[in-house]
Short mmCIF file of C-alpha atoms in Angstrom, two decimals:
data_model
loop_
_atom_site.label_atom_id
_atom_site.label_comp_id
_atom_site.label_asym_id
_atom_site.label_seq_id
_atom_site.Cartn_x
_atom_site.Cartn_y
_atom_site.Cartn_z
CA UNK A 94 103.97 106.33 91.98
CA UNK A 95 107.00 103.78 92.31
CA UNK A 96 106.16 100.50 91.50
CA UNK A 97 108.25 97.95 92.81
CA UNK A 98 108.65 94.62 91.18
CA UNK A 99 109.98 91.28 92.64
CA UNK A 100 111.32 88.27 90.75
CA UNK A 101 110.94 85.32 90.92
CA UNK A 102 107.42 85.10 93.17
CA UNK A 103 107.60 81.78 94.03
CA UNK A 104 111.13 79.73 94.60
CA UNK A 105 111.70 76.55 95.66
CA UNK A 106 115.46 75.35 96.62
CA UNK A 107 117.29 72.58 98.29
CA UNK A 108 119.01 73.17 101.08
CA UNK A 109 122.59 74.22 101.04
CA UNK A 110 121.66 75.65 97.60
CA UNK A 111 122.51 79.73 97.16
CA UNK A 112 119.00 81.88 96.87
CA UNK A 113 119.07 85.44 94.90
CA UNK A 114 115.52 87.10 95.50
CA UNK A 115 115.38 90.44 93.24
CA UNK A 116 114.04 93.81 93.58
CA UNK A 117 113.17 96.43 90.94
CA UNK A 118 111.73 99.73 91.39
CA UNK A 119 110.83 102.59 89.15
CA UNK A 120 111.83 106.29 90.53
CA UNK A 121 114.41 107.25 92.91
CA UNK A 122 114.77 106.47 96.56
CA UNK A 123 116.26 107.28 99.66
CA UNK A 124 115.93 103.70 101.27
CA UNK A 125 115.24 100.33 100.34
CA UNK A 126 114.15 97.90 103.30
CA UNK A 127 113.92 93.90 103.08
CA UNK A 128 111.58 91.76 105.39
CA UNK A 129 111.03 88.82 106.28
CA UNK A 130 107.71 86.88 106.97
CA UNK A 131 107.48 84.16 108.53
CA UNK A 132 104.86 81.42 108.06
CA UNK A 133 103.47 82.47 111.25
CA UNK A 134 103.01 85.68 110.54
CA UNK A 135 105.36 87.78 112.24
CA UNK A 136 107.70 90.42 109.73
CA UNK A 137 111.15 91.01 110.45
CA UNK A 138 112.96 93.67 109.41
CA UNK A 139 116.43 92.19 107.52
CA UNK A 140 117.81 95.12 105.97
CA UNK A 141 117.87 98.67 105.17
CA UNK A 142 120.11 99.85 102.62
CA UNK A 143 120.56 103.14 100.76
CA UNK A 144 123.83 102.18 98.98
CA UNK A 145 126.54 99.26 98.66
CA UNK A 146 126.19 96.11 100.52
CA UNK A 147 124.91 94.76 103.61
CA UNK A 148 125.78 91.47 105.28
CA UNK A 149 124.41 89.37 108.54
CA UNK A 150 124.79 86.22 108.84
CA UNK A 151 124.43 84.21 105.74
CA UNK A 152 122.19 86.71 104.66
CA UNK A 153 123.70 89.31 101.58
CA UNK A 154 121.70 92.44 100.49
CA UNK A 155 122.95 94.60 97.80
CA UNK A 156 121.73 97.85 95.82
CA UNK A 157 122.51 99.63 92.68
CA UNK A 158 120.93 102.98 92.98
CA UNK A 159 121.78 104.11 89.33
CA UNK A 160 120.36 100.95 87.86
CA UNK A 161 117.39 101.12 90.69
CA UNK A 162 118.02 97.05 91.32
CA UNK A 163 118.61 95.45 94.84
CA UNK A 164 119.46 91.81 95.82
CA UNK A 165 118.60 89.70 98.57
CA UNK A 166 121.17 86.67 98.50
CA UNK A 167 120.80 83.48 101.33
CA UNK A 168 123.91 81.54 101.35
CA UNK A 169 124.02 77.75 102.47
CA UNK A 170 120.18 78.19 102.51
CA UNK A 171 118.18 75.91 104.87
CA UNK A 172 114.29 74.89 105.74
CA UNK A 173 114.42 77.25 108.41
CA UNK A 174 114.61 79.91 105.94
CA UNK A 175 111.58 79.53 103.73
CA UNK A 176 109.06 82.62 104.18
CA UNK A 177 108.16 85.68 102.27
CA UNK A 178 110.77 88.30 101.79
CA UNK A 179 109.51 91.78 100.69
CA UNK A 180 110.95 94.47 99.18
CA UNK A 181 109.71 97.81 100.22
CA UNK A 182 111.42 101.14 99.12
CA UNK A 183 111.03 104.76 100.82
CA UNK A 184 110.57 107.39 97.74
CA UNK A 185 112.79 110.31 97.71
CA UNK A 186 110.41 112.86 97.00
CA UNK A 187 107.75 111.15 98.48
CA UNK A 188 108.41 112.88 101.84
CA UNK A 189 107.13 109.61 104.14
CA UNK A 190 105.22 106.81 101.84
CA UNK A 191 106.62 103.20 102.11
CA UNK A 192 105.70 101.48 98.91
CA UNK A 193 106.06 97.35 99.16
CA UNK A 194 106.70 94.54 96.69
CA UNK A 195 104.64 91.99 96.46
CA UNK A 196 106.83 89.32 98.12
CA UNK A 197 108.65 86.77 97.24
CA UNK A 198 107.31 83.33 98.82
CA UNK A 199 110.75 81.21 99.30
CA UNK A 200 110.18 77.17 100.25
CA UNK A 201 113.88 75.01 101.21
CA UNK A 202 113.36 71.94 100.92
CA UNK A 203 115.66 69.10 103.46
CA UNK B 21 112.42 95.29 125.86
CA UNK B 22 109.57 93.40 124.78
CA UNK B 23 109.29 94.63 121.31
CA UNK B 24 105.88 96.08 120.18
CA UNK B 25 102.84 94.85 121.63
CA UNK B 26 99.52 95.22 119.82
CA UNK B 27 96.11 93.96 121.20
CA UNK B 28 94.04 91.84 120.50
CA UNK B 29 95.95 89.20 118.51
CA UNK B 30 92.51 87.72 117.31
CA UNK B 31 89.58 89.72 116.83
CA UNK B 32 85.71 89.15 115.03
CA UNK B 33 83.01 91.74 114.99
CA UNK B 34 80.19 92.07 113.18
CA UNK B 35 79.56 94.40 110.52
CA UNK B 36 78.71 98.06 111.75
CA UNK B 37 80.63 97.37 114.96
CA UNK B 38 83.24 99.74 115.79
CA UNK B 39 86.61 97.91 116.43
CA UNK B 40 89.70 99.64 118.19
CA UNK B 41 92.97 98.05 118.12
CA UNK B 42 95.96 98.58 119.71
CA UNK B 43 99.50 99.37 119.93
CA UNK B 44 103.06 99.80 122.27
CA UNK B 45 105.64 100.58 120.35
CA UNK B 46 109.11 99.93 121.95
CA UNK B 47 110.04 102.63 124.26
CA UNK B 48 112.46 105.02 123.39
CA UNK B 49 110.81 104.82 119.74
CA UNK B 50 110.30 107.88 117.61
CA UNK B 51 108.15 106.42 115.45
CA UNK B 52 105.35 104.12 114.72
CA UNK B 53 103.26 102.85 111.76
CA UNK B 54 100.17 101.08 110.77
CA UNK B 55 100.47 98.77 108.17
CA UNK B 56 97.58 96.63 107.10
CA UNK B 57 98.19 93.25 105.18
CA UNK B 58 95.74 91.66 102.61
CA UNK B 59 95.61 88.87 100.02
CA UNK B 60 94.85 90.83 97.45
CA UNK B 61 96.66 94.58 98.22
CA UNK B 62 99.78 92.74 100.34
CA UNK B 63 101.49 95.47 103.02
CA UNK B 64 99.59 98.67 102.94
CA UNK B 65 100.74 101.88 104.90
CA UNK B 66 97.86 103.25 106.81
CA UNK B 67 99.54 106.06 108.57
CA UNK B 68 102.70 106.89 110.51
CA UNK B 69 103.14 109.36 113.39
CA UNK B 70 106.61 110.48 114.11
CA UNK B 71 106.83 111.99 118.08
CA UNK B 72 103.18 111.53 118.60
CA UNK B 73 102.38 114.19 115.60
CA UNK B 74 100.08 112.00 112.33
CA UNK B 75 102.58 112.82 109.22
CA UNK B 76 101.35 111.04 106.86
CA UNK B 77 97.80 109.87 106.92
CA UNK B 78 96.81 109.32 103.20
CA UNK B 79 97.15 105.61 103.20
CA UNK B 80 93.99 105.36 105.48
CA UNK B 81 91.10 104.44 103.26
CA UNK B 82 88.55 106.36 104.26
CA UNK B 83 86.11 108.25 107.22
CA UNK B 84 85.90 104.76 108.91
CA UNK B 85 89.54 104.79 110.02
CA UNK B 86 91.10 106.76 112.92
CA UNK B 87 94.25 106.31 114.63
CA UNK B 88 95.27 108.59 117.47
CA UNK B 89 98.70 108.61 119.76
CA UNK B 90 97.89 110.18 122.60
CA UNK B 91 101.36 109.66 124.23
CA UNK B 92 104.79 108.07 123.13
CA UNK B 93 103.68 104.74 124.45
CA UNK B 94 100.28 104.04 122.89
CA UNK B 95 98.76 104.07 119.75
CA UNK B 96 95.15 103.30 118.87
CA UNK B 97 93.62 102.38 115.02
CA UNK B 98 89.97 102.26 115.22
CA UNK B 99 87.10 101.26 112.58
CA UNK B 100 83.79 102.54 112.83
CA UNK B 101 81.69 101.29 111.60
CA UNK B 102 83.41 97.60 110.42
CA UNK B 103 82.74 96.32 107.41
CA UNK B 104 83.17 92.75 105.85
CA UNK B 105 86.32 94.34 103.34
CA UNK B 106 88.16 95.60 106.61
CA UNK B 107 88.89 92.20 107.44
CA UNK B 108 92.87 92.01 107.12
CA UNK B 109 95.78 91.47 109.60
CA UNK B 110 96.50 94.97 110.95
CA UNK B 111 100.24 95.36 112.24
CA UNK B 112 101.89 98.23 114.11
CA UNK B 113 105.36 98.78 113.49
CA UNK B 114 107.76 101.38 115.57
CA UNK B 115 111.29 102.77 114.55
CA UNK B 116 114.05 104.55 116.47
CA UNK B 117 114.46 107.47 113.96
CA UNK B 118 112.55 109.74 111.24
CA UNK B 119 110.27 107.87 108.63
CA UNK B 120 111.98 104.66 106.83
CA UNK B 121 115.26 106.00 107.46
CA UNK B 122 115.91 103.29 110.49
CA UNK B 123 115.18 99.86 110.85
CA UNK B 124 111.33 98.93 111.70
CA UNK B 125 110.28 96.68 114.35
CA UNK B 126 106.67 95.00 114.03
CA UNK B 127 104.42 94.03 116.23
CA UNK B 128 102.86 90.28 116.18
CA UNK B 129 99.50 91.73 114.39
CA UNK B 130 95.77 91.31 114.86
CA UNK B 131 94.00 89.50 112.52
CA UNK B 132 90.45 90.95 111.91
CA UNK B 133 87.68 89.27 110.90
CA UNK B 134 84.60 91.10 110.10
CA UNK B 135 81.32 89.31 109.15
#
């Protein structure tokens, strides 16, 4: 079973300040996917990556498959931006399970 | 498009009532998912159907849960009979392609509360 690890759980950051939110896994994948949850409730999909880099917006997500390592960056970060991101990877040899960190709860302060 | 719609948003039973919730994934979606959130577990995969057909079902926890698609617009997740450790925001989640290969789109959720 992959276990998926995500560092740090709890961050706190002014805004403007530059966020790294990391992701760690255990046995190879095919996909990685980052979310976003809102204090509401509601869970966005950011990214899905299965190499390189991805980029929208201020948000950055990167992946190193041979060191099985991804990073969810948040440039110029602001207020509106504080909510859970989870990691969540799709095994390789799984055939279809989804396993999912267990979020990292962000807070940006004004 | 109006995204995925799930029904209720709020619901509370009582224990041994059978609960039914349910889900429209966006149309033109291949596949759809139901995820259930906790304290305690976080996001859970309960089962994901990909063109109607259940392909992966072992994340439901036991006899008590069902889910059927009957067509490519509706999805059902029932509970019979509830108990107080079911109680958990349930969300439905659809996706253009195969599995996790394409981006998901979730629904709102429905929050569960069983006494």
């Amino acid at each position: 079973k992959n276990e998926v690890e995500q560092s740090p759980q709890n961050l706190t950051a002014q805004e403007g300040e530059f966020i790294t939110i990391n992701c760690s896994y255990s046995v190879g994948i095919s996909a990685l996917h980052w979310l976003q949850q809102h204090p509401g409730g509601g869970i966005v999909s950011l990214f899905m990556l299965s190499s390189g880099k991805k980029k929208h917006g201020r948000l950055i997500a990167t992946i190193n498959i041979q060191e099985k390592h991804s990073s969810l960056h948040i440039t110029a970060s602001h207020p509106r931006d504080s909510a859970v991101y989870i990691c969540a990877v799709d095994e390789e040899t799984s055939g279809s399970r989804l396993t999912f960190g267990e979020g990292t709860q962000l807070t940006v302060n004004p | 498009d109006a995204g995925v719609i799930q029904s209720p948003r709020h619901e509370v039973t009582e224990m041994g009532q059978e609960v039914t919730l349910r889900c429209k994934p966006i149309s033109g979606h291949n596949s759809l998912f139901w995820y259930r959130q906790t304290m305690m577990r976080g996001l859970e995969l309960l089962i994901y159907f990909n063109n109607n057909v259940p392909i992966d079902d072992s994340g439901m926890p036991e006899d008590r849960f069902s889910a059927k698609m009957p067509n490519a617009s509706f999805s059902t997740l029932k509970i019979q009979p509830s108990e107080p450790r079911d109680s958990a925001v349930y969300f439905c989640a659809s996706s253009p392609g195969r599995g996790w290969a394409d981006t998901q789109y979730f629904g709102p959720g429905t929050r569960l509360t069983v006494l």
